[in-house]
PDB file of C-alpha atoms in Angstrom:
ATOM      1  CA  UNK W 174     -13.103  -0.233  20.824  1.00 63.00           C
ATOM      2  CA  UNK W 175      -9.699   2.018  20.438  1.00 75.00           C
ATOM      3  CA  UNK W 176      -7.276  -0.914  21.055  1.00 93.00           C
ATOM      4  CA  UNK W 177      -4.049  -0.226  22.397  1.00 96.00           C
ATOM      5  CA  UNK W 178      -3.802   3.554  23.945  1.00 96.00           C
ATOM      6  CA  UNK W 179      -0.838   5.592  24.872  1.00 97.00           C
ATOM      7  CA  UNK W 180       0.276   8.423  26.426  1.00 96.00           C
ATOM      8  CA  UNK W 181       1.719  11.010  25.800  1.00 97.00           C
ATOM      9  CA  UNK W 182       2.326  10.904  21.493  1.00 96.00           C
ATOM     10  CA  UNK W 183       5.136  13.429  22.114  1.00 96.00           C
ATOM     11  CA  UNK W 184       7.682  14.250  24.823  1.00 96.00           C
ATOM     12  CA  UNK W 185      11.095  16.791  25.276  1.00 97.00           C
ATOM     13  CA  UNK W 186      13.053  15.710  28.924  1.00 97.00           C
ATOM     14  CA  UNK W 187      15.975  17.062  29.900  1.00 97.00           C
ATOM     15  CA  UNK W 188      19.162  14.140  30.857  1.00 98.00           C
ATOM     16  CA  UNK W 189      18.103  13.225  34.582  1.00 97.00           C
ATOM     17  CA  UNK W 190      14.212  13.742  34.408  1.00 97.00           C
ATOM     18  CA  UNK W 191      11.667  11.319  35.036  1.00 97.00           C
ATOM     19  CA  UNK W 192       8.456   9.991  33.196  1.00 96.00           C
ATOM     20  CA  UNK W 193       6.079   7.643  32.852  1.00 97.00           C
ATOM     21  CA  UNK W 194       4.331   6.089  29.809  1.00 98.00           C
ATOM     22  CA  UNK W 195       1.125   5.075  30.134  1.00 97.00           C
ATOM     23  CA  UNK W 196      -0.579   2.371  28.202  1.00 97.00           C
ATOM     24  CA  UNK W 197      -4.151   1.073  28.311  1.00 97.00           C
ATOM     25  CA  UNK W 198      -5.953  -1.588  26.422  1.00 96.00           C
ATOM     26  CA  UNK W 199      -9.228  -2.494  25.853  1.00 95.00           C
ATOM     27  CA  UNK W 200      -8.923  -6.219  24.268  1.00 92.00           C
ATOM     28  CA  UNK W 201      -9.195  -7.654  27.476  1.00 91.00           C
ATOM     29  CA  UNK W 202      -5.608  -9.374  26.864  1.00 91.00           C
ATOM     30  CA  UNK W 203      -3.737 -10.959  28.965  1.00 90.00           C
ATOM     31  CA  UNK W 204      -0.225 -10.209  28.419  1.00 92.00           C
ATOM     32  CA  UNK W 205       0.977  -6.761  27.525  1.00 94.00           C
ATOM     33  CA  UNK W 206       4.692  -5.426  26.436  1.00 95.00           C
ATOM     34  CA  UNK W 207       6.867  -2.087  26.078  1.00 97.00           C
ATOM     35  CA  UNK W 208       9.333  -1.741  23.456  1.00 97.00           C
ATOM     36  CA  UNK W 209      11.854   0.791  21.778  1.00 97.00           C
ATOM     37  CA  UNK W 210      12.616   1.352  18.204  1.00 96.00           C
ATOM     38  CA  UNK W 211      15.449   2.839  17.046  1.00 92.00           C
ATOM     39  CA  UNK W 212      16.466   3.040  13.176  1.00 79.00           C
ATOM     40  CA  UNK W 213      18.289   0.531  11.772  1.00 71.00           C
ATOM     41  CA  UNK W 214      17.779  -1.688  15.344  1.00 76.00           C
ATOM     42  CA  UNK W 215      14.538  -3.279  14.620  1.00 87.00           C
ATOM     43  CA  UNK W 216      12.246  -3.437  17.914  1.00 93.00           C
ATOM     44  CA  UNK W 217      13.759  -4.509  21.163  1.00 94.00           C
ATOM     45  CA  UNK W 218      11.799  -6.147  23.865  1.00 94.00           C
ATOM     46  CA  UNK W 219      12.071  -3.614  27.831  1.00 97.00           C
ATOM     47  CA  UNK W 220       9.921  -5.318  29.705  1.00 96.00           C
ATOM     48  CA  UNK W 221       6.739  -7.673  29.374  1.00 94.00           C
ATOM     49  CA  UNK W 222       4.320  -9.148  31.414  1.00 94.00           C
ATOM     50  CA  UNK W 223       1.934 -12.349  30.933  1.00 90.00           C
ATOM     51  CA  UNK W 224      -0.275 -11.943  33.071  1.00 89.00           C
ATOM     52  CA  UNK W 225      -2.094  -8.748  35.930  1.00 90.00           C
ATOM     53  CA  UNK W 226       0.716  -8.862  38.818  1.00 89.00           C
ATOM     54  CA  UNK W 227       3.757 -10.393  37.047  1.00 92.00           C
ATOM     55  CA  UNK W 228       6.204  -8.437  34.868  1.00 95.00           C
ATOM     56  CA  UNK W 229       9.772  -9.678  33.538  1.00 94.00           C
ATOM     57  CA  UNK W 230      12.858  -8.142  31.934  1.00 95.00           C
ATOM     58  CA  UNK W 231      13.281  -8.484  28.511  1.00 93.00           C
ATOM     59  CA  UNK W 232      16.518  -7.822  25.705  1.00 91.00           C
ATOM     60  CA  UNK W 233      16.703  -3.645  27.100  1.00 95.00           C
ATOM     61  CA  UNK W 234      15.253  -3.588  30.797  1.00 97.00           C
ATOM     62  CA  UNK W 235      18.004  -1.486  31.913  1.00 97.00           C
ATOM     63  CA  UNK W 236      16.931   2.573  33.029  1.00 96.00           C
ATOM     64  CA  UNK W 237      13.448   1.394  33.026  1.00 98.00           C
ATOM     65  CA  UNK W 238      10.954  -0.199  35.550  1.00 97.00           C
ATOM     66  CA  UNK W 239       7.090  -1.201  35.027  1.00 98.00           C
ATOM     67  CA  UNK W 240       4.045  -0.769  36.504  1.00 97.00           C
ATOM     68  CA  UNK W 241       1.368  -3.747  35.316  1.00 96.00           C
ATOM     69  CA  UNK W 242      -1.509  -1.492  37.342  1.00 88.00           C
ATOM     70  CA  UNK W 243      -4.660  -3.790  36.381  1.00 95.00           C
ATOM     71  CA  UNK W 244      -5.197  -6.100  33.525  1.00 94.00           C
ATOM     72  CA  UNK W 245      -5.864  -3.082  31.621  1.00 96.00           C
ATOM     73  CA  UNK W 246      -2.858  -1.000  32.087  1.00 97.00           C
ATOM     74  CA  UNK W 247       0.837  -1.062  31.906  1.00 98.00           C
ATOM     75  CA  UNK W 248       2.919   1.851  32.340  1.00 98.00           C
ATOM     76  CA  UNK W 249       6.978   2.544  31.479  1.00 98.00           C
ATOM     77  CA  UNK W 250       8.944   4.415  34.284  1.00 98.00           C
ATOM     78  CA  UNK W 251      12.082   6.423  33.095  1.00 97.00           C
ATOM     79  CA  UNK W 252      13.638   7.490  36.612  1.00 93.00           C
ATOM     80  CA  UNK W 253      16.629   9.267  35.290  1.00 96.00           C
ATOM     81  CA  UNK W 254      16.520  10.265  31.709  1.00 97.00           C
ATOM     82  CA  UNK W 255      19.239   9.753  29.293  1.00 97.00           C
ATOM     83  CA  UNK W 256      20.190  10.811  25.759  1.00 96.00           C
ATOM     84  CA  UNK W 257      20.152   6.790  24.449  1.00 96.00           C
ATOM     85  CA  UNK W 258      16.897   6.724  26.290  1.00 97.00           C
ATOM     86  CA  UNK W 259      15.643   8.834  22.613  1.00 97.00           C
ATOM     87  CA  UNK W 260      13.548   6.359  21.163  1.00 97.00           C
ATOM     88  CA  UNK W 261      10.030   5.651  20.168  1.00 97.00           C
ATOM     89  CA  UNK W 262       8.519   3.310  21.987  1.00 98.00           C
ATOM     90  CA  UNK W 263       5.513   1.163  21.334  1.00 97.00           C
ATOM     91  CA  UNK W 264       3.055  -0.688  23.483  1.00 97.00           C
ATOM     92  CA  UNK W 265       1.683  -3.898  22.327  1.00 95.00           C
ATOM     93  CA  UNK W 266      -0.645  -6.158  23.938  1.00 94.00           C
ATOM     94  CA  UNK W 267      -1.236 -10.201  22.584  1.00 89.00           C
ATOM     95  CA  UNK W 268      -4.656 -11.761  22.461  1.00 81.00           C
ATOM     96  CA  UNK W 269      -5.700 -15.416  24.292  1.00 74.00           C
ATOM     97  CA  UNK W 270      -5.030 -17.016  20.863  1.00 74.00           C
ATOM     98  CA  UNK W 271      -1.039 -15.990  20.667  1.00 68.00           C
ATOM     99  CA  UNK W 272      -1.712 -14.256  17.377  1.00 76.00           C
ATOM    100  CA  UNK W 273       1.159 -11.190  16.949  1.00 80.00           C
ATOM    101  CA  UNK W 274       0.300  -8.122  18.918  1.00 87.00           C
ATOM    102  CA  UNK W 275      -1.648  -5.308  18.757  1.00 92.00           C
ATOM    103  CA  UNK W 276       0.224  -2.411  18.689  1.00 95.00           C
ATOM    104  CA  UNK W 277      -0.186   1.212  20.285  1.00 96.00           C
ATOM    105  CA  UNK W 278       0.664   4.515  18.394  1.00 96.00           C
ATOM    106  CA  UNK W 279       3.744   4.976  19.998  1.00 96.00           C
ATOM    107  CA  UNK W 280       5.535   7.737  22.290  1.00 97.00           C
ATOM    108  CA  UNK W 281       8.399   9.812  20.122  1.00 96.00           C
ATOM    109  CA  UNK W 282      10.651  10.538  23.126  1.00 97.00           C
ATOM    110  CA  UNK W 283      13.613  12.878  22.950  1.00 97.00           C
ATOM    111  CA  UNK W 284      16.060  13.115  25.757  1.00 97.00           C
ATOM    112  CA  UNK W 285      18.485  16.120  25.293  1.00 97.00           C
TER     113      UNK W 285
ATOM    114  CA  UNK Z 219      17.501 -16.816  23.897  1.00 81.00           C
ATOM    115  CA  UNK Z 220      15.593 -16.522  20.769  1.00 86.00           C
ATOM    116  CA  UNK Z 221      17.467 -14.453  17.918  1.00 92.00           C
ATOM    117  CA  UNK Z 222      16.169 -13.753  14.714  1.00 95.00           C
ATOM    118  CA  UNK Z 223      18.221 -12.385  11.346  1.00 96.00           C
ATOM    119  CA  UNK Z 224      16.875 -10.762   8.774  1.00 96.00           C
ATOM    120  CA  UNK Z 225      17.640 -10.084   5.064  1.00 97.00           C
ATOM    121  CA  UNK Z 226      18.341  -8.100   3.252  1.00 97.00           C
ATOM    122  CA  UNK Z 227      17.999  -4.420   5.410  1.00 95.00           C
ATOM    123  CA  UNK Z 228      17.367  -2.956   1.836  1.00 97.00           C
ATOM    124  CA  UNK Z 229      15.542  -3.812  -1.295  1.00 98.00           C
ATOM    125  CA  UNK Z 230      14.161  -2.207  -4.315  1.00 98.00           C
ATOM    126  CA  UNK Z 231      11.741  -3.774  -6.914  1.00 97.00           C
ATOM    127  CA  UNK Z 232       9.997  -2.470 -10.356  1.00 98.00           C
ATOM    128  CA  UNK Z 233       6.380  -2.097  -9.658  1.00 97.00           C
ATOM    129  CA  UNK Z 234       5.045  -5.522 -10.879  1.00 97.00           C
ATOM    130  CA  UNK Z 235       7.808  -7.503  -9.940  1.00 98.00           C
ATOM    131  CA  UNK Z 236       8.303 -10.041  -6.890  1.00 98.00           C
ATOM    132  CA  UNK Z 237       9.877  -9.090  -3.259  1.00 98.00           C
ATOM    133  CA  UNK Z 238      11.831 -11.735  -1.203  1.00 98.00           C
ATOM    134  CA  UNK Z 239      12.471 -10.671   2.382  1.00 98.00           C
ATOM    135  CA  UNK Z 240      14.124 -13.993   4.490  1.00 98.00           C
ATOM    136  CA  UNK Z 241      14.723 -14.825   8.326  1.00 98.00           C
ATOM    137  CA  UNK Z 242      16.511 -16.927  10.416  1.00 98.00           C
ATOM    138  CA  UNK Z 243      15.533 -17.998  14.022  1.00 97.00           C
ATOM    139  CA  UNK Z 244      17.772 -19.676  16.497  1.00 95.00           C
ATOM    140  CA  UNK Z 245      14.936 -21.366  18.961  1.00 93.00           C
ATOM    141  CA  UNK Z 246      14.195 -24.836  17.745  1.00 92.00           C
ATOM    142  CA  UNK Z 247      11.325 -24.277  20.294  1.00 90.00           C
ATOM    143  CA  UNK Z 248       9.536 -21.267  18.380  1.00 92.00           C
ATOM    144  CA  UNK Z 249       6.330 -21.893  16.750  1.00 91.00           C
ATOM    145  CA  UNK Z 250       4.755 -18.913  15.771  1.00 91.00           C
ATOM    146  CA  UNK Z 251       6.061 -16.606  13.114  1.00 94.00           C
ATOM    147  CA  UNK Z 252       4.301 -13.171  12.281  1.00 94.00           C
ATOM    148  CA  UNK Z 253       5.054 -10.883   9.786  1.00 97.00           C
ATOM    149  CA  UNK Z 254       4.351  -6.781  10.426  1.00 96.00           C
ATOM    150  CA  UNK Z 255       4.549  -4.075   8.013  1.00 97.00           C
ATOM    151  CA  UNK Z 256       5.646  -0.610   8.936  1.00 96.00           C
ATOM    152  CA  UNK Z 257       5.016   2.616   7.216  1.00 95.00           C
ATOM    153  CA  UNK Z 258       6.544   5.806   7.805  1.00 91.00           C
ATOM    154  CA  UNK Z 259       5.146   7.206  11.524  1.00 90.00           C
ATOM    155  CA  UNK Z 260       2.767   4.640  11.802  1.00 94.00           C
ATOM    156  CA  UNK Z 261       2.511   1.319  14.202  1.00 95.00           C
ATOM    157  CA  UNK Z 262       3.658  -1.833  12.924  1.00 95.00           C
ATOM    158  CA  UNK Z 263       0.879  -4.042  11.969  1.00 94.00           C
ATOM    159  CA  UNK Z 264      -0.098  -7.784  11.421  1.00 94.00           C
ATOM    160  CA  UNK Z 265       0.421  -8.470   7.673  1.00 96.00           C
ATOM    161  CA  UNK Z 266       0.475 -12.335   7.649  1.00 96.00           C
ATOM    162  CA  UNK Z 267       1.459 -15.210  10.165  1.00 93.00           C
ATOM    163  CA  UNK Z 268       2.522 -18.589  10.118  1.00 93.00           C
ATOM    164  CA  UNK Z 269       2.730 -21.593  12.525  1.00 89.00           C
ATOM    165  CA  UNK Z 270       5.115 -24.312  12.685  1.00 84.00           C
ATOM    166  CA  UNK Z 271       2.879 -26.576  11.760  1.00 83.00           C
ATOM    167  CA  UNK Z 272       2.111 -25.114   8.318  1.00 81.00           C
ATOM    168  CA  UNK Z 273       4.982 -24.738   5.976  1.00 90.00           C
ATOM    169  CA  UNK Z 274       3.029 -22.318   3.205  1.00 94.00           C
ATOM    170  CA  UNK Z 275       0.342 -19.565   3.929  1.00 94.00           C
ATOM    171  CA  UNK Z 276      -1.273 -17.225   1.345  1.00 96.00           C
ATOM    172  CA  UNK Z 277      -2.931 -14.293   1.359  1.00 94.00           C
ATOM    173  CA  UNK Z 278      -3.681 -12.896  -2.029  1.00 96.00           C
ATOM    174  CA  UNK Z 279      -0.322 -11.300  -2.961  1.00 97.00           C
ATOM    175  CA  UNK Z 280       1.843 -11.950  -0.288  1.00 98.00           C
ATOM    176  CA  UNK Z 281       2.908 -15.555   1.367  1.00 97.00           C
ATOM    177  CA  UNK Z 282       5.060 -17.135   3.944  1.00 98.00           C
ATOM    178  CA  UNK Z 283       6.925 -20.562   3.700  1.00 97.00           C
ATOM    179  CA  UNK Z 284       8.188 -21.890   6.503  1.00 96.00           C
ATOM    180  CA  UNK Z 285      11.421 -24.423   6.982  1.00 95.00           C
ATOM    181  CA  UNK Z 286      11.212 -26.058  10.563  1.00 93.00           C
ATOM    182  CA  UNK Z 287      14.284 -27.949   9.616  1.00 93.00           C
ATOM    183  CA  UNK Z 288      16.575 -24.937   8.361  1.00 94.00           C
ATOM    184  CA  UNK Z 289      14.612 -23.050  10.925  1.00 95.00           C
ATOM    185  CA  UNK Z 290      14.164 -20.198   8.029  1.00 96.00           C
ATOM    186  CA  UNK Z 291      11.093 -18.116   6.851  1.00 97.00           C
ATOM    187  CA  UNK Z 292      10.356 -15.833   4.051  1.00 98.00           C
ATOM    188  CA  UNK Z 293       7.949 -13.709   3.208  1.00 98.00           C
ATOM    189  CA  UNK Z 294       6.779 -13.601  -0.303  1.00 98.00           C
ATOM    190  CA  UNK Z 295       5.034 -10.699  -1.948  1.00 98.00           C
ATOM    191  CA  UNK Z 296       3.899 -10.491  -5.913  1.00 97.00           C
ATOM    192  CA  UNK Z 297       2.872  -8.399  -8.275  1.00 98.00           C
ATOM    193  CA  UNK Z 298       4.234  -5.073  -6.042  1.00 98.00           C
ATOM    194  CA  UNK Z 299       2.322  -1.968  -5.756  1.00 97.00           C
ATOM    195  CA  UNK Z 300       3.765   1.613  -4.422  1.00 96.00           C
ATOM    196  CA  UNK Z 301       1.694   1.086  -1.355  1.00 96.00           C
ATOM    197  CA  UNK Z 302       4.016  -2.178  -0.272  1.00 97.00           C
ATOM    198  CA  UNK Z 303       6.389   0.617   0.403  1.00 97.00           C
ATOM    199  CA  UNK Z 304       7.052  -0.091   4.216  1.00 97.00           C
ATOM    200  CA  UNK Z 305       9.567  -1.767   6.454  1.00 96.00           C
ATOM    201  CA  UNK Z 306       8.840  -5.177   6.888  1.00 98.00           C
ATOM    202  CA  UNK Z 307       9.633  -7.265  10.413  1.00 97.00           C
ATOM    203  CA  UNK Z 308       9.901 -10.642  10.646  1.00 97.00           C
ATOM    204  CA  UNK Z 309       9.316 -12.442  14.452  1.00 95.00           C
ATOM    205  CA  UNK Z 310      10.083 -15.264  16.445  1.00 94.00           C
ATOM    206  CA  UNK Z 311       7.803 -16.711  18.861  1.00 90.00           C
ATOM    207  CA  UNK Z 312       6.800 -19.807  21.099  1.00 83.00           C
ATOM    208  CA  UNK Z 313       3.120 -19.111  20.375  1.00 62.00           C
ATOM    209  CA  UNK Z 314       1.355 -18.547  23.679  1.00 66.00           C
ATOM    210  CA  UNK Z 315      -0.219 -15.476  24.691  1.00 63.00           C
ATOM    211  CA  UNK Z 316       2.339 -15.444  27.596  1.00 66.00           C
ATOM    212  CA  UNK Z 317       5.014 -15.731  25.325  1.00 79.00           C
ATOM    213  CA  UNK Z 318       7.637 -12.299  24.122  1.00 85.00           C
ATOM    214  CA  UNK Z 319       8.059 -12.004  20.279  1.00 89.00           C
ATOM    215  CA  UNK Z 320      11.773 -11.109  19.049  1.00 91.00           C
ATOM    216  CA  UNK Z 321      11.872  -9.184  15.751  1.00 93.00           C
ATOM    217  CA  UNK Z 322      13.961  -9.201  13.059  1.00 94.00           C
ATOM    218  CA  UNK Z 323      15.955  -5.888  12.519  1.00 93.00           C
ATOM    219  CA  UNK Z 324      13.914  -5.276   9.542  1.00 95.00           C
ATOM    220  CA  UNK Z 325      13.493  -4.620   5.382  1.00 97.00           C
ATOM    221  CA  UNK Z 326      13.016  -1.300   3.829  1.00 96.00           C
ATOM    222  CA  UNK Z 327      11.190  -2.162   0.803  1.00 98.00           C
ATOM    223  CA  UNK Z 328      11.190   0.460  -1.937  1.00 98.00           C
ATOM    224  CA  UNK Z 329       9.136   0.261  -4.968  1.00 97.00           C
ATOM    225  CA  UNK Z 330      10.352   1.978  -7.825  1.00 95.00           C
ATOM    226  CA  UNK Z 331       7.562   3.238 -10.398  1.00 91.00           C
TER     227      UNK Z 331
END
């Protein structure tokens, strides 16, 4: 039972590249989320979604879009890089009870 | 939309002695209230939670209280150790599985030896 799994740990674009973050869980939850840290700002909410074929925008959607590909797995698109796109950004995923999340390892992303 | 406030950003105890970390929400609605702790390069994780129909939760040295009416929280942890070193995030939540939790911008708690 890993949990929450993502993809890649580590990542270097250049300003205008694209990527996608994967995330997978194994909890059989329902509702699954994306969201960036950055020091001092606490974690902001990108984009969520409740339920296999629904997603919606949360406090940071903009220069993202998501993928919710199965109940298992919910990707992060960057189309077009940018520098405050540096971040680390954590995948979570929220069990039938609506205890707090389970969180994944995170992605350290640097956009120079 | 839900915001939540949280104080102070900073705080430094003597090993031994008592930590107070406080929140505000701004959703009558919410119901749910989680604490996570945060060490350095790791994932936040679960410490404690609280619902809105509790006002007091324990869990051997740390606690929550819970004021529906203020619509405030603390969290409450005793006898400090070096290993409470973390950052600390309150949340904010309506309490289904559907539902988004908003965090706090967080507490770097420091113990000092």
């Amino acid at each position: 039972n890993a949990g929450v799994t993502q993809t890649p740990k580590f990542q270097v674009l250049k300003t205008g590249q694209s990527m996608t973050l994967q995330c997978a869980q194994d909890m059989n939850h329902n509702s699954m989320y994306w969201y960036r840290q950055d020091p001092g700002m606490g974690l902001r909410l990108i984009y969520y979604s409740a339920s296999e074929g629904t997603t919606d925008k949360g406090e940071v959607p903009n220069g993202y879009n998501v993928s919710r590909l199965n109940k298992r797995e919910f990707s992060l698109r960057l189309e077009s890089a940018a520098p405050s796109q540096t971040s680390v950004y954590f995948c979570a995923s929220r069990d039938e009870g609506g205890r707090g999340y389970t969180f994944g390892s995170g992605t350290r992303l640097t956009v120079v | 939309g839900e915001n939540v406030e949280q104080h102070p950003s900073t705080l430094s105890v003597q090993e031994g002695d008592s930590a107070v970390i406080k929140c505000t929400y701004s959703d009558s609605a919410s119901n749910y209230f989680p604490w996570y702790k945060q060490e350095l390069g790791k994932r936040p994780q679960l410490i404690i939670d609280i619902r809105s129909n509790v006002g007091e939760k324990k869990d051997q040295r740390i606690a929550v209280t819970l004021n529906k009416t203020a619509k405030h929280f603390s969290l409450h942890i005793t006898e400090t150790q070096p290993e409470d070193s973390a950052v600390y995030f309150c949340a904010a939540s309506k309490g289904s599985s559907a539902s988004k939790i908003i965090f706090g911008s967080g507490t770097r708690l420091s113990i000092r030896p």
